[in-house]
Short mmCIF file of C-alpha atoms in Angstrom, two decimals:
data_model
loop_
_atom_site.label_atom_id
_atom_site.label_comp_id
_atom_site.label_asym_id
_atom_site.label_seq_id
_atom_site.Cartn_x
_atom_site.Cartn_y
_atom_site.Cartn_z
CA MET C 1 -30.56 11.90 48.45
CA GLY C 2 -34.21 11.63 49.43
CA GLY C 3 -36.34 8.52 49.08
CA MET C 4 -33.90 5.94 50.52
CA ASN C 5 -35.73 3.25 52.42
CA GLY C 6 -34.44 1.62 55.60
CA GLN C 7 -32.90 -1.42 53.94
CA PHE C 8 -30.93 0.64 51.46
CA ARG C 9 -29.68 2.88 54.27
CA GLN C 10 -28.57 -0.25 56.15
CA CYS C 11 -26.75 -1.46 53.03
CA LEU C 12 -24.88 1.82 52.72
CA ASP C 13 -23.92 1.81 56.39
CA GLU C 14 -22.70 -1.76 56.18
CA LEU C 15 -20.72 -1.18 53.01
CA ALA C 16 -19.07 1.87 54.51
CA GLY C 17 -17.79 -0.36 57.30
CA HIS C 18 -16.28 -2.86 54.89
CA GLU C 19 -14.53 -0.65 52.37
CA ASP C 20 -11.15 -2.14 53.28
CA ASP C 21 -12.33 -5.70 53.75
CA ASP C 22 -11.08 -7.60 50.71
CA SER C 23 -11.96 -11.05 52.01
CA MET C 24 -15.29 -11.05 50.18
CA GLU C 25 -14.29 -9.28 46.97
CA LYS C 26 -15.58 -12.14 44.89
CA TYR C 27 -19.16 -11.60 45.98
CA GLN C 28 -21.59 -9.20 44.39
CA MET C 29 -24.51 -7.79 46.30
CA ALA C 30 -28.08 -7.88 45.13
CA VAL C 31 -28.92 -4.26 45.85
CA LEU C 32 -29.48 -2.07 42.82
CA PRO C 33 -26.03 -1.69 41.25
CA GLU C 34 -26.95 1.75 40.00
CA LEU C 35 -27.19 2.95 43.60
CA VAL C 36 -23.87 1.69 44.85
CA ASP C 37 -20.35 1.98 43.49
CA VAL C 38 -19.41 -1.26 41.74
CA GLU C 39 -16.05 -1.76 43.43
CA LEU C 40 -17.35 -0.90 46.89
CA ARG C 41 -20.30 -3.27 46.74
CA ALA C 42 -17.93 -6.11 45.86
CA SER C 43 -16.66 -5.95 49.46
CA ALA C 44 -20.03 -6.63 51.08
CA PRO C 45 -19.83 -9.63 53.45
CA LEU C 46 -21.75 -12.73 52.48
CA THR C 47 -24.18 -12.33 55.39
CA SER C 48 -25.11 -8.82 54.33
CA PRO C 49 -28.79 -8.02 53.85
CA CYS C 50 -27.51 -6.27 50.73
CA LEU C 51 -26.70 -9.72 49.41
CA LEU C 52 -29.79 -11.48 50.69
CA ARG C 53 -32.66 -9.01 50.38
CA PRO C 54 -32.65 -6.84 47.24
CA VAL C 55 -34.36 -3.47 47.36
CA GLN C 56 -36.76 -2.04 44.85
CA ALA C 57 -35.86 0.57 42.28
CA LEU C 58 -35.76 4.08 43.71
CA GLY C 59 -35.54 5.96 40.41
CA VAL C 60 -32.28 7.75 41.17
CA LEU C 61 -29.54 8.62 38.73
CA GLY C 62 -26.61 7.58 40.89
CA VAL C 63 -24.87 7.73 44.22
CA LEU C 64 -21.45 9.07 45.08
CA LEU C 65 -19.87 6.51 47.36
CA GLY C 66 -16.24 5.84 48.18
CA GLY C 67 -15.09 8.32 45.56
CA GLY C 68 -16.75 6.65 42.55
CA TYR C 69 -19.94 7.12 40.61
CA ALA C 70 -22.29 4.37 39.52
CA GLN C 71 -24.68 6.44 37.47
CA VAL C 72 -27.78 5.27 35.71
CA GLY C 73 -30.30 6.74 33.39
CA ALA C 74 -33.37 5.53 31.57
CA PRO C 75 -32.91 2.29 29.62
CA ILE C 76 -32.49 2.28 25.86
CA PRO C 77 -35.99 2.51 24.39
CA LEU C 78 -36.51 -0.47 22.11
CA ASP C 79 -39.59 -1.16 20.04
CA VAL C 80 -38.85 -4.50 18.36
CA THR C 81 -41.49 -3.77 15.70
CA SER C 82 -39.79 -0.53 14.62
CA ALA C 83 -36.70 -0.61 12.41
CA ASP C 84 -35.87 2.95 13.43
CA SER C 85 -36.02 2.05 17.12
CA ILE C 86 -33.81 -1.00 16.59
CA LYS C 87 -31.28 1.02 14.63
CA SER C 88 -31.21 3.66 17.34
CA ALA C 89 -30.52 1.05 20.02
CA ALA C 90 -27.74 -0.52 17.96
CA ARG C 91 -26.26 2.91 17.28
CA THR C 92 -26.09 3.71 20.98
CA ALA C 93 -24.38 0.42 21.81
CA ALA C 94 -21.94 0.84 18.91
CA TYR C 95 -21.02 4.33 20.05
CA ASN C 96 -20.39 3.21 23.62
CA MET C 97 -18.29 0.30 22.36
CA MET C 98 -16.17 2.46 20.10
CA LYS C 99 -15.43 4.96 22.85
CA VAL C 100 -12.88 2.40 24.07
CA TYR C 101 -11.09 2.13 20.72
CA THR C 102 -8.15 4.50 20.23
CA GLY C 103 -6.46 2.92 17.22
CA ASN C 104 -7.67 5.66 14.91
CA GLN C 105 -6.30 8.43 17.11
CA THR C 106 -2.90 10.09 16.90
CA GLY C 107 -0.32 7.72 18.38
CA GLY C 108 -2.70 4.77 18.37
CA ILE C 109 -2.18 1.45 16.59
CA PRO C 110 -4.98 0.70 14.12
CA GLY C 111 -6.75 -2.55 14.86
CA LEU C 112 -5.78 -2.87 18.52
CA LEU C 113 -7.91 -2.37 21.60
CA PRO C 114 -6.28 -1.20 24.84
CA GLN C 115 -5.60 -3.63 27.65
CA PRO C 116 -7.15 -5.85 28.93
CA TYR C 117 -8.59 -6.71 25.52
CA TYR C 118 -6.78 -9.24 23.36
CA TRP C 119 -6.01 -8.96 19.66
CA TRP C 120 -8.65 -11.46 18.57
CA GLU C 121 -11.48 -9.53 20.22
CA ALA C 122 -10.58 -6.42 18.25
CA GLY C 123 -10.91 -8.47 15.08
CA ALA C 124 -14.28 -9.72 16.26
CA MET C 125 -15.39 -6.18 17.01
CA PHE C 126 -14.65 -5.00 13.48
CA GLY C 127 -16.62 -7.93 12.11
CA GLN C 128 -19.57 -6.90 14.22
CA LEU C 129 -19.22 -3.36 12.88
CA ILE C 130 -19.35 -4.68 9.31
CA ASN C 131 -22.59 -6.37 10.25
CA TYR C 132 -23.73 -3.12 11.88
CA TRP C 133 -23.27 -1.32 8.58
CA HIS C 134 -25.04 -4.08 6.66
CA LEU C 135 -28.03 -4.23 8.99
CA THR C 136 -28.51 -0.53 9.76
CA GLY C 137 -27.04 1.26 6.74
CA ASP C 138 -24.94 3.48 9.02
CA THR C 139 -21.51 4.12 7.43
CA THR C 140 -20.03 5.94 10.43
CA TYR C 141 -17.39 3.31 11.19
CA ASN C 142 -16.62 1.97 7.71
CA ASP C 143 -13.35 3.83 7.18
CA VAL C 144 -12.17 2.94 10.68
CA VAL C 145 -12.91 -0.73 10.05
CA THR C 146 -11.05 -0.83 6.73
CA GLN C 147 -8.01 0.91 8.20
CA ALA C 148 -7.93 -1.38 11.25
CA VAL C 149 -8.34 -4.68 9.43
CA GLN C 150 -5.80 -3.88 6.73
CA PHE C 151 -3.28 -2.72 9.33
CA GLN C 152 -3.38 -6.13 11.02
CA VAL C 153 -2.98 -8.42 7.99
CA GLY C 154 0.73 -9.06 8.58
CA ALA C 155 3.60 -9.48 6.13
CA ASN C 156 2.02 -12.53 4.46
CA ASN C 157 -1.49 -11.06 4.31
CA ASP C 158 -2.83 -13.86 6.53
CA PHE C 159 -3.56 -12.14 9.86
CA MET C 160 -0.30 -13.11 11.51
CA PRO C 161 1.18 -9.67 12.23
CA GLN C 162 4.66 -9.73 13.69
CA ASN C 163 3.67 -8.12 16.98
CA GLN C 164 1.05 -10.83 17.62
CA THR C 165 2.41 -13.96 15.94
CA LYS C 166 4.06 -15.67 18.89
CA ASP C 167 0.97 -15.41 21.08
CA LEU C 168 -1.93 -16.11 18.78
CA GLY C 169 -3.78 -19.38 18.38
CA ASN C 170 -5.73 -20.85 15.52
CA ASP C 171 -8.94 -19.45 16.95
CA ASP C 172 -7.49 -15.93 17.14
CA GLN C 173 -6.41 -15.99 13.52
CA VAL C 174 -9.69 -17.39 12.22
CA PHE C 175 -11.65 -14.67 13.96
CA TRP C 176 -9.97 -12.06 11.77
CA ALA C 177 -10.60 -14.26 8.75
CA PHE C 178 -14.29 -14.25 9.59
CA THR C 179 -14.25 -10.47 9.66
CA ALA C 180 -12.70 -10.39 6.19
CA LEU C 181 -15.31 -12.90 5.01
CA ASP C 182 -18.10 -10.81 6.49
CA ALA C 183 -16.82 -7.96 4.35
CA ALA C 184 -16.80 -10.11 1.19
CA GLU C 185 -20.17 -11.76 1.87
CA LEU C 186 -21.99 -8.58 2.77
CA GLY C 187 -20.60 -6.40 -0.02
CA PHE C 188 -18.61 -4.13 2.29
CA PRO C 189 -16.67 -1.51 0.28
CA ASP C 190 -13.50 -2.99 -1.20
CA PRO C 191 -10.15 -1.80 0.15
CA PRO C 192 -7.76 0.12 -2.09
CA SER C 193 -6.32 -2.01 -4.90
CA SER C 194 -2.89 -1.85 -3.26
CA ASP C 195 -4.26 -3.80 -0.26
CA PRO C 196 -5.23 -7.48 -0.13
CA SER C 197 -8.87 -8.18 -0.94
CA TRP C 198 -11.31 -9.36 1.70
CA LEU C 199 -11.67 -12.76 0.08
CA SER C 200 -7.95 -13.35 -0.33
CA LEU C 201 -7.38 -12.67 3.37
CA ALA C 202 -9.84 -15.39 4.32
CA GLN C 203 -8.35 -17.78 1.79
CA ALA C 204 -4.88 -17.13 3.19
CA VAL C 205 -5.99 -18.11 6.68
CA PHE C 206 -7.59 -21.28 5.35
CA ASN C 207 -4.38 -22.16 3.52
CA ASP C 208 -2.38 -21.57 6.70
CA GLN C 209 -4.63 -23.63 8.90
CA VAL C 210 -5.11 -26.60 6.61
CA LEU C 211 -1.36 -27.18 6.87
CA ARG C 212 -1.76 -27.44 10.64
CA TRP C 213 -4.24 -30.31 10.46
CA GLU C 214 -2.49 -33.21 12.13
CA THR C 215 -3.24 -36.80 13.04
CA SER C 216 -0.47 -37.60 15.51
CA ALA C 217 -3.11 -37.62 18.23
CA CYS C 218 -6.89 -37.82 18.16
CA GLY C 219 -6.99 -38.82 14.51
CA GLY C 220 -7.08 -35.27 13.19
CA GLY C 221 -8.01 -31.75 14.10
CA LEU C 222 -6.24 -28.49 14.83
CA ARG C 223 -4.39 -27.71 18.02
CA TRP C 224 -5.58 -24.71 19.97
CA GLN C 225 -2.20 -23.01 19.83
CA ILE C 226 0.08 -22.68 16.83
CA TYR C 227 3.42 -22.82 18.63
CA PRO C 228 4.59 -25.49 21.12
CA PHE C 229 5.84 -22.95 23.66
CA ASN C 230 2.31 -21.66 24.30
CA ALA C 231 0.03 -23.20 26.94
CA GLY C 232 -2.73 -25.11 25.20
CA TYR C 233 -0.57 -26.51 22.40
CA ASP C 234 -1.63 -30.02 23.40
CA TYR C 235 -5.31 -29.12 23.52
CA LYS C 236 -7.73 -29.47 20.61
CA ASN C 237 -10.48 -27.03 21.34
CA THR C 238 -13.84 -26.66 19.69
CA ILE C 239 -13.52 -23.03 18.78
CA SER C 240 -10.36 -23.58 16.74
CA ASN C 241 -11.76 -26.62 14.94
CA GLY C 242 -15.29 -25.23 14.75
CA GLY C 243 -13.79 -22.03 13.42
CA PHE C 244 -11.94 -23.89 10.69
CA PHE C 245 -15.16 -25.78 9.91
CA GLN C 246 -17.09 -22.54 9.57
CA LEU C 247 -14.33 -20.95 7.50
CA ALA C 248 -14.30 -23.87 5.07
CA ALA C 249 -18.10 -23.99 4.84
CA ARG C 250 -18.39 -20.30 4.10
CA LEU C 251 -15.63 -20.37 1.51
CA ALA C 252 -17.33 -23.38 -0.08
CA ARG C 253 -20.64 -21.57 -0.38
CA TYR C 254 -19.08 -18.35 -1.60
CA THR C 255 -16.76 -19.84 -4.20
CA GLY C 256 -18.62 -23.02 -5.09
CA ASN C 257 -15.35 -24.93 -4.90
CA GLN C 258 -15.58 -28.51 -3.68
CA THR C 259 -12.17 -28.44 -1.96
CA TYR C 260 -13.52 -26.20 0.75
CA ALA C 261 -16.69 -28.26 1.08
CA ASP C 262 -14.66 -31.44 1.48
CA TRP C 263 -12.67 -29.89 4.31
CA ALA C 264 -15.86 -28.69 5.99
CA GLU C 265 -17.25 -32.22 5.87
CA LYS C 266 -13.99 -33.70 7.10
CA THR C 267 -13.74 -31.27 9.99
CA TYR C 268 -17.33 -31.74 11.13
CA ASP C 269 -16.93 -35.51 10.97
CA TRP C 270 -13.76 -35.34 13.04
CA ILE C 271 -15.39 -33.12 15.67
CA ALA C 272 -18.38 -35.48 15.83
CA SER C 273 -16.02 -38.43 16.31
CA THR C 274 -14.70 -36.91 19.54
CA PRO C 275 -16.44 -36.35 22.88
CA ILE C 276 -16.61 -32.58 22.30
CA LEU C 277 -19.79 -32.97 20.21
CA THR C 278 -22.34 -35.30 21.77
CA ALA C 279 -25.02 -37.35 20.06
CA ASP C 280 -27.66 -34.90 21.31
CA TYR C 281 -25.70 -31.91 19.95
CA GLN C 282 -24.23 -30.57 23.16
CA VAL C 283 -20.95 -28.83 22.34
CA TRP C 284 -18.13 -28.93 24.90
CA ASP C 285 -15.04 -26.75 25.06
CA GLY C 286 -12.37 -29.18 23.83
CA SER C 287 -10.27 -32.25 24.50
CA SER C 288 -6.70 -33.00 25.58
CA MET C 289 -4.27 -34.70 23.25
CA ALA C 290 -2.66 -36.33 26.29
CA GLY C 291 -5.62 -38.72 26.47
CA ASN C 292 -5.92 -39.00 22.69
CA CYS C 293 -9.12 -36.90 22.93
CA SER C 294 -10.86 -39.63 24.90
CA GLY C 295 -12.63 -37.12 27.14
CA ALA C 296 -13.90 -33.57 26.97
CA VAL C 297 -13.63 -30.44 29.08
CA GLU C 298 -17.34 -30.21 29.75
CA THR C 299 -17.85 -26.47 29.76
CA TYR C 300 -20.46 -24.73 27.65
CA TRP C 301 -19.81 -21.49 25.76
CA THR C 302 -22.22 -19.69 23.46
CA TYR C 303 -19.64 -19.22 20.75
CA THR C 304 -18.66 -22.88 20.49
CA VAL C 305 -22.17 -24.03 19.66
CA GLY C 306 -22.55 -20.86 17.60
CA THR C 307 -19.70 -21.65 15.25
CA MET C 308 -21.00 -25.17 14.73
CA ILE C 309 -24.44 -23.74 13.94
CA SER C 310 -23.01 -21.26 11.46
CA GLY C 311 -20.90 -23.80 9.61
CA SER C 312 -23.80 -26.25 9.46
CA ALA C 313 -26.16 -23.56 8.18
CA TYR C 314 -23.79 -22.69 5.35
CA MET C 315 -23.39 -26.36 4.44
CA TYR C 316 -27.16 -26.89 4.56
CA ASN C 317 -27.65 -23.96 2.21
CA LEU C 318 -24.78 -25.00 -0.07
CA THR C 319 -26.18 -28.52 -0.43
CA ASN C 320 -29.72 -27.27 -1.15
CA GLY C 321 -31.20 -28.63 2.05
CA ASN C 322 -29.34 -31.93 2.31
CA SER C 323 -31.11 -34.04 4.95
CA THR C 324 -27.91 -34.87 6.84
CA TRP C 325 -27.04 -31.21 7.25
CA GLU C 326 -30.65 -30.40 8.10
CA THR C 327 -30.58 -32.93 10.95
CA ARG C 328 -27.29 -31.59 12.25
CA LEU C 329 -28.34 -27.96 12.01
CA THR C 330 -31.72 -28.52 13.64
CA GLY C 331 -30.16 -30.47 16.48
CA LEU C 332 -27.55 -27.79 17.14
CA VAL C 333 -30.08 -24.95 17.05
CA GLN C 334 -32.82 -26.59 19.08
CA ASN C 335 -30.83 -28.78 21.48
CA GLY C 336 -27.37 -27.26 21.48
CA THR C 337 -28.52 -23.77 22.45
CA SER C 338 -31.14 -24.72 25.04
CA VAL C 339 -28.84 -24.25 28.02
CA PHE C 340 -28.07 -20.66 27.00
CA PHE C 341 -31.61 -19.25 27.10
CA VAL C 342 -33.22 -18.61 30.47
CA GLN C 343 -36.12 -16.80 32.10
CA SER C 344 -35.81 -13.51 33.92
CA ALA C 345 -34.36 -13.87 37.40
CA GLY C 346 -35.77 -10.52 38.52
CA LEU C 347 -33.72 -8.80 41.21
CA ASN C 348 -31.68 -11.92 41.98
CA ASN C 349 -28.16 -10.61 41.50
CA PRO C 350 -26.83 -13.07 40.41
CA PRO C 351 -28.82 -16.30 40.85
CA GLN C 352 -27.00 -19.21 42.45
CA GLN C 353 -28.03 -21.48 39.60
CA ALA C 354 -29.47 -21.17 36.14
CA PRO C 355 -32.99 -19.76 35.97
CA PRO C 356 -35.51 -21.98 34.17
CA HIS C 357 -35.34 -22.24 30.40
CA GLY C 358 -36.64 -19.17 28.62
CA ASN C 359 -35.79 -16.74 25.82
CA ILE C 360 -33.01 -14.58 27.31
CA MET C 361 -29.44 -15.40 26.32
CA ALA C 362 -26.96 -16.07 29.13
CA GLU C 363 -23.29 -17.07 29.22
CA VAL C 364 -23.88 -19.86 31.69
CA ALA C 365 -20.22 -20.71 32.23
CA CYS C 366 -19.35 -17.43 33.90
CA GLU C 367 -22.40 -15.24 34.61
CA TYR C 368 -23.43 -17.26 37.67
CA PRO C 369 -23.27 -18.62 40.36
CA ALA C 370 -22.44 -15.76 42.71
CA VAL C 371 -18.73 -15.68 41.92
CA GLN C 372 -18.40 -13.66 38.74
CA SER C 373 -15.75 -15.12 36.46
CA CYS C 374 -16.38 -13.76 32.95
CA ASP C 375 -13.17 -12.37 31.53
CA PRO C 376 -13.05 -9.63 28.86
CA ASP C 377 -13.06 -12.27 26.11
CA GLN C 378 -16.07 -14.14 27.40
CA THR C 379 -18.25 -11.06 27.79
CA SER C 380 -18.32 -10.79 23.99
CA PHE C 381 -19.31 -14.38 23.19
CA LYS C 382 -23.04 -13.69 23.08
CA ALA C 383 -22.45 -11.26 20.21
CA TYR C 384 -21.31 -14.10 17.97
CA LEU C 385 -24.09 -16.52 18.83
CA ALA C 386 -26.60 -13.75 18.10
CA ARG C 387 -25.07 -13.11 14.67
CA TRP C 388 -24.80 -16.78 13.72
CA LEU C 389 -28.35 -17.55 14.78
CA ALA C 390 -29.60 -14.58 12.79
CA VAL C 391 -27.80 -15.55 9.57
CA THR C 392 -29.13 -19.08 10.02
CA THR C 393 -32.64 -17.71 9.49
CA GLN C 394 -31.52 -16.59 6.03
CA LEU C 395 -29.73 -19.81 5.13
CA ALA C 396 -32.32 -22.16 6.64
CA PRO C 397 -35.59 -20.19 6.84
CA GLN C 398 -37.53 -23.07 8.39
CA LEU C 399 -35.73 -22.32 11.68
CA THR C 400 -36.81 -18.68 11.78
CA ASP C 401 -39.83 -19.27 14.02
CA PHE C 402 -37.62 -21.00 16.56
CA ILE C 403 -34.74 -18.51 16.47
CA MET C 404 -36.36 -15.08 16.29
CA PRO C 405 -38.25 -15.26 19.62
CA LEU C 406 -34.91 -16.01 21.28
CA LEU C 407 -33.25 -13.01 19.68
CA THR C 408 -36.23 -10.77 20.37
CA GLY C 409 -36.54 -11.76 24.02
CA SER C 410 -32.81 -11.30 24.51
CA ALA C 411 -32.84 -7.88 22.85
CA GLN C 412 -35.71 -6.63 24.98
CA ALA C 413 -34.01 -7.84 28.13
CA ALA C 414 -30.64 -6.37 27.14
CA ALA C 415 -32.13 -2.97 26.31
CA SER C 416 -33.73 -2.73 29.74
CA LEU C 417 -30.26 -3.11 31.28
CA CYS C 418 -28.59 -0.44 29.13
CA VAL C 419 -28.73 2.16 31.87
CA GLY C 420 -25.14 2.41 33.09
CA GLN C 421 -22.97 5.48 33.59
CA ALA C 422 -25.89 7.71 32.57
CA THR C 423 -24.88 7.02 28.94
CA ASN C 424 -26.85 3.81 28.36
CA MET C 425 -23.89 1.51 28.96
CA CYS C 426 -25.23 -2.03 28.65
CA GLY C 427 -24.74 -4.62 31.37
CA ARG C 428 -23.76 -8.27 31.24
CA ARG C 429 -26.55 -10.32 32.82
CA TRP C 430 -29.58 -9.69 30.66
CA TYR C 431 -31.83 -11.99 32.69
CA GLN C 432 -31.90 -9.57 35.64
CA THR C 433 -34.10 -6.55 36.04
CA VAL C 434 -31.34 -4.38 37.52
CA TRP C 435 -28.06 -3.27 35.97
CA ASP C 436 -25.20 -5.42 37.28
CA GLY C 437 -22.59 -2.68 37.11
CA TYR C 438 -20.50 -4.31 34.37
CA PHE C 439 -19.72 -2.50 31.15
CA GLY C 440 -16.96 -2.83 28.58
CA VAL C 441 -16.30 -3.72 24.97
CA GLY C 442 -17.78 -7.21 25.26
CA GLU C 443 -20.97 -6.08 26.95
CA GLN C 444 -21.59 -3.32 24.39
CA MET C 445 -20.70 -5.60 21.47
CA SER C 446 -23.11 -8.27 22.63
CA ALA C 447 -25.90 -5.73 23.07
CA MET C 448 -25.22 -4.14 19.69
CA SER C 449 -25.30 -7.55 18.02
CA ILE C 450 -28.55 -8.66 19.64
CA PHE C 451 -30.20 -5.36 18.69
CA GLN C 452 -29.05 -5.10 15.09
CA ASN C 453 -29.74 -8.72 14.24
CA LEU C 454 -33.45 -8.12 14.78
CA LEU C 455 -33.23 -6.51 11.34
CA ILE C 456 -31.99 -9.67 9.63
CA ALA C 457 -35.19 -10.18 7.62
CA LYS C 458 -34.79 -6.73 6.06
CA VAL C 459 -31.39 -7.34 4.44
CA ASN C 460 -30.02 -9.66 1.78
CA ALA C 461 -28.54 -13.03 2.63
CA PRO C 462 -24.75 -13.44 2.37
CA LEU C 463 -23.54 -13.02 -1.20
CA THR C 464 -21.70 -15.59 -3.28
CA ALA C 465 -19.38 -15.26 -6.26
CA ALA C 466 -22.29 -16.21 -8.49
CA LYS C 467 -24.77 -13.90 -6.80
CA GLY C 468 -23.49 -10.40 -6.24
CA GLY C 469 -20.09 -10.92 -4.63
CA THR C 470 -17.30 -8.73 -6.01
CA SER C 471 -14.28 -9.38 -3.80
CA VAL C 472 -11.45 -10.84 -5.89
CA GLY C 473 -9.86 -13.98 -4.49
CA ASN C 474 -6.32 -15.34 -4.39
CA PRO C 475 -6.47 -19.09 -3.84
CA SER C 476 -2.70 -19.26 -3.42
CA ALA C 477 -2.61 -16.72 -0.59
CA GLY C 478 -1.02 -17.69 2.72
CA GLY C 479 -0.15 -21.30 3.28
CA ALA C 480 3.03 -20.72 5.27
CA GLY C 481 1.85 -18.80 8.29
CA ASP C 482 3.82 -20.85 10.83
CA ASN C 483 6.33 -22.49 8.48
CA GLN C 484 5.05 -25.92 9.49
CA GLN C 485 4.09 -28.84 7.28
CA PRO C 486 1.24 -31.26 8.02
CA SER C 487 2.46 -33.59 10.76
CA ASN C 488 1.00 -36.64 9.01
CA GLY C 489 2.65 -35.88 5.69
CA ASP C 490 -0.61 -35.31 3.83
CA GLN C 491 -0.25 -33.66 0.46
CA VAL C 492 -2.50 -30.65 0.62
CA THR C 493 -3.53 -29.24 -2.72
CA LEU C 494 -6.45 -27.24 -1.47
CA GLY C 495 -7.40 -24.16 -3.32
CA ARG C 496 -4.81 -24.45 -6.07
CA VAL C 497 -7.55 -25.53 -8.45
CA ILE C 498 -9.79 -22.64 -7.50
CA GLY C 499 -10.25 -19.96 -10.11
CA THR C 500 -8.93 -16.46 -9.54
CA GLY C 501 -12.42 -15.06 -9.64
CA ASP C 502 -13.35 -16.74 -6.36
CA LYS C 503 -15.11 -14.72 -3.66
CA ALA C 504 -15.92 -15.40 0.03
CA GLY C 505 -17.17 -14.44 3.52
CA ALA C 506 -17.21 -15.53 7.27
CA GLY C 507 -16.83 -14.81 11.12
CA ILE C 508 -15.66 -16.58 14.58
CA LEU C 509 -13.82 -16.74 17.83
CA THR C 510 -11.41 -16.58 20.66
CA ALA C 511 -8.60 -17.44 23.02
CA LEU C 512 -9.26 -18.90 26.48
CA SER C 513 -7.14 -19.85 29.46
CA LEU C 514 -7.08 -23.63 29.68
CA VAL C 515 -6.53 -23.47 33.40
CA LEU C 516 -9.62 -21.31 33.84
CA ILE C 517 -11.65 -23.55 31.57
CA ILE C 518 -10.84 -26.67 33.54
CA GLY C 519 -11.33 -24.89 36.83
CA ALA C 520 -14.80 -23.79 35.78
CA THR C 521 -16.14 -27.23 35.02
CA TRP C 522 -17.34 -27.97 38.58
CA TRP C 523 -20.45 -25.89 38.16
CA MET C 524 -21.32 -26.93 34.64
CA ILE C 525 -24.91 -26.96 33.52
CA VAL C 526 -26.22 -30.38 32.55
#
């Protein structure tokens, strides 16, 4: 192909000589990923000029190298002042994301993504698609979403399906509850009357999880895992407890019932009493029960601070601007997120350390330094922070001027990297000016979320039972998901006093490998 300069030719020659050298597979080169096959460039030696001296864009569509294509096209055009342009960008990302899903095809299992994607991420994806419908008005995926979510409710209608039960954690289960709550809050079409309502599904998960609150160690909180035979059972992580906090807060706002609000308060206070939430609103990954939660695994994730922001925003709104919740929410938004927004790093692919603070979202725990470590779960985390920041502008409008430039800058950067595979596949590292060669469900979901949430000011805020919500609740749903009683013997009467007309809504997160979490802490951003 014409137009190759000398450095690029040298890169190709060098790569061709290292196709079978797997000793440097963990390194990524800084040459334009669209010009070189992703797997082949991973074998470039560390001393390669392809790693040290990036080339300029050559305007090509792709190169055939080592039997694989790394094709590129023009980026997704995005005019952040045009609703039509934003909707078009979100539509493209949604389409590319759903190309992976086969659950609605003959022989497929509704609600499941193929390997390597875990069950919880599928639930998260359907929640994002509910938001896609709400923000864009596009009904394309509505029937698929309803079929998928209802297929995964399980025998007790609490998102503990038999084929997943023994592996899932509290965070996995609550993610599906958030999807059901999104449906209730946003007025998503109700399922058939023979199926459980959106609100009752969320209430069932709350009733399950409140029975798992235990004080045998750390004075309270939920374990990460539900069953003792799973790794992480003795770990109290932020996403499980922050997820329960958000779930309770959203149910409180939707139903107006004080029981949920009390549990939201209790959960936030417990989290704040541990090292996982610092006085300056930094949010760490979790804490080990072995040390009675005396220390924290000091790793940052976008979704952990995101779930704390969301729960706090709902409580702020529920309490009509209570000053305590205002302080908490403001601290989490302005201080807690600061590490996740950076300036453009240009052609640096990837930077060895975090670029300076800016307005482009980054998953700092795994997008750099040079060793790429984001797993399929973690590539989707930015989608949730984007959504929870956006809804915060509706629940606490005074934070809009702080939040929207972050979402706008991130969306513009993400769109410029949606060039992969000649079908506008979106990449992972938005702070670069070249596509990094990564694409999958998480990357497309994150891009879709950051695009569509630019439309947040054009849609209604989450509904409540008193203001437009129609999903019929069942406050007695669930409550026996793991057949365990509270370890401290507490008598839990939550929800039994809630009227049958209750409604609700919500959304949150994930399962991690504890070993990987601890192993990642050496590089943490301070």
